[in-house]
Structure formats: C-alpha cells, structure tokens
Amino acid sequence: MTFTPEFGNHGIRLAALLVAGLASTPALAVNGHYVPGIEGLGAAAAPPEGLYYRAYLMHYDIDDFRDANGDAAPGSNSGSVNALAHRFIWMTGKTFLGADYGVEAIIPMLDTELDLQTPAGRQGFDDDGLGDVFVGPVILGWHGEQWDATFAAGHWFDTADFDPANPASVGKGYGTTMLTLGGMWHLDADKTWNVSGLSRYEIKTEQDETGVTPGDSWLLEWGIGHRLPSGLELGLVGYDAWQLEADDGTASRAKAERHAIGAEAGYLWPTAGVILKGAVYHEYAAEGGGLKGLESEGDAIRLQLTKFL
C-alpha cells in the first residue's frame, strides 16, 4: 500500500476516518436523525384542526468533509444524498394545557452515494431504502393574535438497515428521542412579516454494533419571512446545529457542528388546500466530532408540499 505525498501522517489519519468514522451515520444530520433545513419559514406554528400530508424532497451535495478544527480532509471527497420523507399530521381538535393537540409520523426514504479518498485509494459507497421511522405522540400548538408557539415530542426508531462498514448506510443503528420547541412572531397586524425559530433537542440510545452512544445535540432553524399581496412568501432562512455532549464510548471529545444560510419561497393555494415551498441552503461552516470524526459540508435544495386532507 502506498500513500501520496499530499497526505502525510495527519492526512492519513483523516482519510482513514472517512471510512472508519463516517460508517457510523449518513450525512445530512449533525449526529442525530433530524435533517437541518427541512422546515424553514412558518414551521413553528402548528396547523388548525385536521389531517395533513407533507412531503419533503431534499437533495444535498457534499463538497468535502471537515475535521474538529474545521479543516477539510485531504484529497477529493464528495457525495450526494437524496431524501424523500412522508409526514402525516393529525390535529385532533382536542386541547391540552390550553394548546391544540396533535400527533404525527414520518417515514423517510434515502439514497446516498459517496466518493471518498482513503489511504487505500478512491472508494465508492452507496445505499438506498427506507430510513428510521419517527412517531410523535405529542404536538402542542398555542396561538395568539400575533404569535404562535409549538412543543412536540417523539422518537426515531431504529428500524432501517444499518451496516457499520458502509458510510452510506441509510440506517443509523440507534434510536433518538426528539424534543421540539419553537415560536413565531408576526411583526404587523396583517401578518405580512414574521420571524420564527424552531429548535430540536435529540437524545440518542446506544449503537449496538459499536457500543457507542452519540452525545446529545441541539439544532435551531430560523427564518425571516414576508408575504406579498399576491400570496407569495419570500424569506431568509438558515440553521445552526451543535453536538452538546461528546460521544460515550469513544476516545474523542470533539463535538460536531454545522451552520448554513439560505433563501425560501412559498405559496398557498387555499382552494386546493395545498402549500408549496422551495429553499436553497449553503453550509458555510462545519466541524467534525464524535461518532463520525468528520462532518460533511455542502449545499442543499429542499422542496416541500403540504396537502390538507
């Protein structure tokens, strides 16, 4: 086995992490299940009573992988993730603690391809199929004249296939309890301007195949939106995600993080009961850590369709 001069000892270690470390979980999430940037504008307001179907289509291009210092791994490393998630929301018409009560479920489908530079040369990895399923028995939505607030709780179950030797594996090999808290403030009486923030806190179980328990993580999606007289809503969006605790079961104390900014456009067709949104995100900073060792950095395109059933 030979190594090119560009690697050196540090480079060899980072390149080896691309296979040994990234095999723990697919890209997109920091070190949990939730995909940053999947919601965007208006996500912190629970919908009215009724049954809803929401489809998320996400395409993520990986430009490189970053270590704990934010430095890119040596060589040319790239990849892509295509995700289609089916979400079902039922706002029951019941109330609890003064809030509208609902439940939800998410079924994701993933297709991941990676092209990595390793000490042994270039290697390709891929996987596709159903991802881990989310069940949320609690959605609470409060509504004021110019504000909305939401709390939710649920669990990502370890239902998907996981291969610790495949960095593109669609399953993660562990479960995640996710707690959600968010709010939106309408800046004018006509509700044409709004600012919003939606946070997710993730608590993981042990990954049986490795004996590692990923550390807790926290993510904030934010947005500033303006609705035009035509009904078109435009806005600035972004996300910031941090791993708050080092992984239990590894020697590394590094913690992953990721930051992005983007733009979104959306439109509501009241007669059809349909909302269509689209957004683009550019990740401008990422640091690796924990179970993966390295963190992907790239650009994402998201389409979202909501249908009132």
Short mmCIF file of C-alpha atoms in Angstrom, two decimals:
data_model
loop_
_atom_site.label_atom_id
_atom_site.label_comp_id
_atom_site.label_asym_id
_atom_site.label_seq_id
_atom_site.Cartn_x
_atom_site.Cartn_y
_atom_site.Cartn_z
CA MET A 1 0.00 0.00 0.00
CA THR A 2 1.37 3.43 -0.95
CA PHE A 3 0.36 6.95 0.07
CA THR A 4 0.60 10.12 -1.98
CA PRO A 5 2.74 12.98 -0.58
CA GLU A 6 -0.29 15.26 -0.06
CA PHE A 7 -1.49 13.13 2.84
CA GLY A 8 1.31 12.98 5.41
CA ASN A 9 0.65 11.46 8.83
CA HIS A 10 -2.19 13.86 9.67
CA GLY A 11 -3.75 13.39 6.27
CA ILE A 12 -3.56 9.60 6.51
CA ARG A 13 -5.40 9.69 9.83
CA LEU A 14 -8.12 11.97 8.45
CA ALA A 15 -8.51 9.91 5.31
CA ALA A 16 -8.88 6.74 7.34
CA LEU A 17 -11.65 8.42 9.33
CA LEU A 18 -13.66 8.83 6.15
CA VAL A 19 -14.31 5.10 6.19
CA ALA A 20 -13.80 4.08 9.81
CA GLY A 21 -15.65 7.06 11.28
CA LEU A 22 -18.25 8.04 8.73
CA ALA A 23 -19.58 4.49 8.66
CA SER A 24 -21.49 5.37 11.81
CA THR A 25 -24.18 7.51 10.19
CA PRO A 26 -25.21 9.03 6.87
CA ALA A 27 -24.75 12.70 6.06
CA LEU A 28 -27.40 15.43 6.47
CA ALA A 29 -27.87 15.33 10.26
CA VAL A 30 -25.24 16.58 12.70
CA ASN A 31 -25.11 13.49 14.91
CA GLY A 32 -28.77 12.58 15.24
CA HIS A 33 -31.71 11.86 12.96
CA TYR A 34 -33.25 15.26 12.23
CA VAL A 35 -32.26 16.86 8.92
CA PRO A 36 -31.44 20.58 9.32
CA GLY A 37 -33.21 22.93 6.93
CA ILE A 38 -36.13 20.59 6.30
CA GLU A 39 -38.78 23.03 7.59
CA GLY A 40 -37.95 26.74 7.07
CA LEU A 41 -40.48 29.58 7.26
CA GLY A 42 -43.58 29.18 9.40
CA ALA A 43 -42.53 25.82 10.83
CA ALA A 44 -43.01 26.96 14.43
CA ALA A 45 -46.80 27.28 14.05
CA ALA A 46 -48.96 24.16 14.41
CA PRO A 47 -51.75 23.92 11.80
CA PRO A 48 -55.50 24.08 12.54
CA GLU A 49 -57.63 21.03 13.27
CA GLY A 50 -57.48 18.42 10.52
CA LEU A 51 -55.41 15.75 8.81
CA TYR A 52 -52.37 16.78 6.77
CA TYR A 53 -49.87 15.10 4.48
CA ARG A 54 -46.49 16.73 3.98
CA ALA A 55 -43.78 15.57 1.57
CA TYR A 56 -40.18 16.73 1.88
CA LEU A 57 -37.80 16.29 -1.04
CA MET A 58 -34.19 17.13 -0.19
CA HIS A 59 -31.09 17.00 -2.39
CA TYR A 60 -27.75 17.50 -0.62
CA ASP A 61 -24.43 17.84 -2.46
CA ILE A 62 -21.36 17.17 -0.32
CA ASP A 63 -18.37 19.36 -1.19
CA ASP A 64 -15.96 17.96 1.42
CA PHE A 65 -15.63 16.65 4.97
CA ARG A 66 -14.32 18.74 7.88
CA ASP A 67 -12.38 17.70 10.97
CA ALA A 68 -12.71 19.03 14.53
CA ASN A 69 -10.75 22.17 13.55
CA GLY A 70 -12.90 22.84 10.51
CA ASP A 71 -10.13 21.73 8.11
CA ALA A 72 -11.03 19.72 5.02
CA ALA A 73 -9.98 16.07 4.83
CA PRO A 74 -7.21 15.54 2.25
CA GLY A 75 -7.95 14.57 -1.30
CA SER A 76 -11.16 15.00 -3.23
CA ASN A 77 -14.17 13.78 -1.25
CA SER A 78 -17.72 14.26 -2.43
CA GLY A 79 -21.14 12.70 -2.44
CA SER A 80 -24.87 13.28 -2.56
CA VAL A 81 -27.93 12.43 -0.52
CA ASN A 82 -31.46 12.37 -1.93
CA ALA A 83 -34.22 12.09 0.64
CA LEU A 84 -37.99 11.88 0.33
CA ALA A 85 -39.82 11.97 3.65
CA HIS A 86 -43.55 11.35 4.10
CA ARG A 87 -45.04 13.08 7.13
CA PHE A 88 -48.60 12.66 8.43
CA ILE A 89 -50.02 15.16 10.94
CA TRP A 90 -53.36 14.90 12.72
CA MET A 91 -54.50 17.88 14.76
CA THR A 92 -57.29 16.24 16.75
CA GLY A 93 -59.42 19.24 17.74
CA LYS A 94 -58.71 18.42 21.40
CA THR A 95 -56.85 20.78 23.72
CA PHE A 96 -54.28 20.21 26.47
CA LEU A 97 -52.73 22.91 28.67
CA GLY A 98 -54.54 25.47 26.56
CA ALA A 99 -52.90 24.19 23.37
CA ASP A 100 -54.26 22.42 20.32
CA TYR A 101 -53.25 18.74 20.50
CA GLY A 102 -51.98 16.59 17.63
CA VAL A 103 -49.90 13.55 16.67
CA GLU A 104 -47.57 12.77 13.76
CA ALA A 105 -45.46 10.17 11.98
CA ILE A 106 -42.56 10.45 9.49
CA ILE A 107 -41.41 7.77 7.02
CA PRO A 108 -38.16 8.75 5.21
CA MET A 109 -36.67 7.23 2.05
CA LEU A 110 -32.96 7.78 1.38
CA ASP A 111 -30.46 7.33 -1.45
CA THR A 112 -26.83 8.07 -0.54
CA GLU A 113 -23.70 7.97 -2.71
CA LEU A 114 -20.17 8.78 -1.51
CA ASP A 115 -16.89 9.08 -3.41
CA LEU A 116 -14.06 9.13 -0.85
CA GLN A 117 -10.28 9.44 -0.97
CA THR A 118 -8.88 6.90 1.51
CA PRO A 119 -5.30 5.73 2.25
CA ALA A 120 -6.06 2.71 0.07
CA GLY A 121 -7.18 4.89 -2.85
CA ARG A 122 -10.57 6.09 -4.04
CA GLN A 123 -13.59 4.16 -2.82
CA GLY A 124 -17.26 4.48 -3.62
CA PHE A 125 -20.11 3.68 -1.24
CA ASP A 126 -23.88 3.74 -1.75
CA ASP A 127 -27.11 2.64 -0.14
CA ASP A 128 -30.81 3.30 -0.54
CA GLY A 129 -34.05 2.33 1.13
CA LEU A 130 -36.38 3.22 3.98
CA GLY A 131 -34.79 5.15 6.81
CA ASP A 132 -35.53 5.09 10.52
CA VAL A 133 -39.21 5.87 11.27
CA PHE A 134 -40.38 8.68 13.56
CA VAL A 135 -43.52 8.54 15.74
CA GLY A 136 -44.62 11.67 17.59
CA PRO A 137 -47.49 11.21 20.08
CA VAL A 138 -47.38 14.85 21.22
CA ILE A 139 -47.83 18.09 19.28
CA LEU A 140 -48.99 21.13 21.27
CA GLY A 141 -49.75 24.38 19.47
CA TRP A 142 -50.58 27.71 21.13
CA HIS A 143 -51.86 30.68 19.12
CA GLY A 144 -52.10 34.37 19.98
CA GLU A 145 -53.13 37.40 17.94
CA GLN A 146 -49.60 37.95 16.65
CA TRP A 147 -47.69 34.90 17.85
CA ASP A 148 -47.60 31.11 17.71
CA ALA A 149 -45.71 28.60 19.86
CA THR A 150 -45.21 24.85 19.49
CA PHE A 151 -43.93 21.98 21.62
CA ALA A 152 -43.61 18.41 20.37
CA ALA A 153 -42.07 15.11 21.48
CA GLY A 154 -41.42 11.83 19.69
CA HIS A 155 -38.92 9.10 18.91
CA TRP A 156 -36.91 7.99 15.87
CA PHE A 157 -36.95 4.19 15.98
CA ASP A 158 -34.01 2.04 14.84
CA THR A 159 -35.99 0.39 12.03
CA ALA A 160 -33.70 0.81 8.99
CA ASP A 161 -30.88 -1.42 7.81
CA PHE A 162 -27.51 -0.38 9.26
CA ASP A 163 -24.08 -1.57 8.13
CA PRO A 164 -21.20 -0.25 10.27
CA ALA A 165 -18.79 -0.88 7.37
CA ASN A 166 -20.75 1.30 4.93
CA PRO A 167 -20.53 5.11 5.36
CA ALA A 168 -23.59 5.48 3.10
CA SER A 169 -25.82 3.23 5.23
CA VAL A 170 -29.38 4.62 5.38
CA GLY A 171 -29.87 3.41 8.96
CA LYS A 172 -28.09 4.87 11.97
CA GLY A 173 -28.09 1.84 14.25
CA TYR A 174 -29.57 3.71 17.21
CA GLY A 175 -32.78 5.43 18.25
CA THR A 176 -33.31 9.11 19.05
CA THR A 177 -35.81 10.86 21.29
CA MET A 178 -36.52 14.30 19.83
CA LEU A 179 -37.98 17.27 21.73
CA THR A 180 -39.20 20.29 19.76
CA LEU A 181 -39.80 23.87 20.89
CA GLY A 182 -40.45 26.81 18.59
CA GLY A 183 -42.17 30.13 18.18
CA MET A 184 -43.18 32.67 15.53
CA TRP A 185 -43.88 36.38 15.91
CA HIS A 186 -45.90 38.38 13.37
CA LEU A 187 -44.45 41.87 13.18
CA ASP A 188 -47.57 43.62 11.84
CA ALA A 189 -51.32 43.31 12.31
CA ASP A 190 -51.81 41.98 8.77
CA LYS A 191 -49.22 39.26 9.44
CA THR A 192 -47.22 40.03 6.32
CA TRP A 193 -43.88 39.99 8.20
CA ASN A 194 -42.74 37.28 10.62
CA VAL A 195 -39.69 35.94 12.39
CA SER A 196 -39.50 32.35 13.57
CA GLY A 197 -37.26 29.85 15.32
CA LEU A 198 -37.70 26.09 15.64
CA SER A 199 -35.36 24.07 17.87
CA ARG A 200 -34.86 20.31 18.12
CA TYR A 201 -33.11 18.57 21.01
CA GLU A 202 -32.03 14.97 20.31
CA ILE A 203 -31.17 12.28 22.89
CA LYS A 204 -29.70 9.07 21.46
CA THR A 205 -29.61 5.43 22.50
CA GLU A 206 -26.56 3.18 22.27
CA GLN A 207 -25.48 1.98 18.83
CA ASP A 208 -25.44 -1.79 19.39
CA GLU A 209 -22.92 -2.60 16.64
CA THR A 210 -20.27 -0.22 18.03
CA GLY A 211 -21.19 0.17 21.71
CA VAL A 212 -21.10 3.96 21.27
CA THR A 213 -23.83 6.30 22.50
CA PRO A 214 -23.81 9.55 20.46
CA GLY A 215 -23.92 12.74 22.52
CA ASP A 216 -26.99 14.94 22.77
CA SER A 217 -27.38 17.57 20.04
CA TRP A 218 -29.37 20.78 19.54
CA LEU A 219 -30.44 22.42 16.31
CA LEU A 220 -32.08 25.76 15.53
CA GLU A 221 -33.84 26.53 12.25
CA TRP A 222 -34.66 30.21 11.83
CA GLY A 223 -36.40 32.40 9.28
CA ILE A 224 -37.47 35.97 8.44
CA GLY A 225 -40.39 35.99 6.01
CA HIS A 226 -42.54 38.47 4.10
CA ARG A 227 -45.82 37.68 2.34
CA LEU A 228 -46.53 39.74 -0.77
CA PRO A 229 -50.06 40.85 -1.79
CA SER A 230 -50.04 38.08 -4.42
CA GLY A 231 -49.78 35.49 -1.65
CA LEU A 232 -46.16 34.61 -2.45
CA GLU A 233 -43.97 34.43 0.68
CA LEU A 234 -40.25 35.11 0.44
CA GLY A 235 -37.68 34.91 3.18
CA LEU A 236 -34.20 34.46 4.55
CA VAL A 237 -33.65 31.12 6.29
CA GLY A 238 -30.81 29.27 7.97
CA TYR A 239 -29.83 26.65 10.52
CA ASP A 240 -27.24 26.18 13.24
CA ALA A 241 -26.59 22.78 14.81
CA TRP A 242 -24.33 21.71 17.65
CA GLN A 243 -23.42 18.43 19.32
CA LEU A 244 -23.62 19.37 23.01
CA GLU A 245 -22.04 16.26 24.56
CA ALA A 246 -19.11 14.14 23.47
CA ASP A 247 -19.96 10.59 22.47
CA ASP A 248 -19.86 7.95 25.20
CA GLY A 249 -17.66 5.02 24.22
CA THR A 250 -15.05 6.82 22.09
CA ALA A 251 -11.73 8.43 22.95
CA SER A 252 -12.58 11.61 21.05
CA ARG A 253 -14.01 14.54 23.00
CA ALA A 254 -14.66 16.56 19.82
CA LYS A 255 -18.22 17.72 19.09
CA ALA A 256 -19.72 18.22 15.65
CA GLU A 257 -21.44 21.37 14.43
CA ARG A 258 -22.84 22.82 11.20
CA HIS A 259 -24.06 26.24 10.02
CA ALA A 260 -25.96 27.33 6.90
CA ILE A 261 -27.84 30.25 5.38
CA GLY A 262 -30.31 30.28 2.51
CA ALA A 263 -33.47 31.63 0.87
CA GLU A 264 -37.03 30.30 0.63
CA ALA A 265 -40.16 30.96 -1.44
CA GLY A 266 -43.63 29.57 -0.75
CA TYR A 267 -47.22 29.86 -1.94
CA LEU A 268 -50.61 28.79 -0.57
CA TRP A 269 -53.47 27.71 -2.85
CA PRO A 270 -56.47 27.93 -0.46
CA THR A 271 -58.99 26.43 -2.89
CA ALA A 272 -56.78 23.37 -3.49
CA GLY A 273 -55.66 23.07 0.12
CA VAL A 274 -52.01 22.97 -0.97
CA ILE A 275 -48.86 24.75 0.20
CA LEU A 276 -45.70 24.50 -1.92
CA LYS A 277 -42.33 25.72 -0.65
CA GLY A 278 -38.80 25.64 -2.02
CA ALA A 279 -35.48 26.59 -0.44
CA VAL A 280 -31.75 26.53 -1.07
CA TYR A 281 -29.08 26.39 1.65
CA HIS A 282 -25.33 26.95 1.63
CA GLU A 283 -23.31 25.50 4.52
CA TYR A 284 -20.57 27.98 5.34
CA ALA A 285 -19.01 26.20 8.33
CA ALA A 286 -18.78 22.68 9.76
CA GLU A 287 -16.66 20.89 12.34
CA GLY A 288 -16.39 17.17 12.83
CA GLY A 289 -16.55 15.24 16.06
CA GLY A 290 -17.89 12.31 17.99
CA LEU A 291 -19.03 9.11 16.38
CA LYS A 292 -18.30 10.24 12.82
CA GLY A 293 -14.99 12.05 13.38
CA LEU A 294 -15.68 14.19 10.33
CA GLU A 295 -18.65 16.34 9.33
CA SER A 296 -19.87 16.88 5.78
CA GLU A 297 -20.17 20.39 4.33
CA GLY A 298 -22.15 21.24 1.22
CA ASP A 299 -25.29 22.73 -0.34
CA ALA A 300 -28.92 21.64 -0.16
CA ILE A 301 -32.10 22.11 -2.19
CA ARG A 302 -35.43 21.41 -0.49
CA LEU A 303 -38.96 21.18 -1.88
CA GLN A 304 -41.92 20.82 0.47
CA LEU A 305 -45.54 20.09 -0.35
CA THR A 306 -48.36 20.20 2.21
CA LYS A 307 -51.84 18.91 1.39
CA PHE A 308 -54.88 19.37 3.61
CA LEU A 309 -56.69 16.01 3.57
#
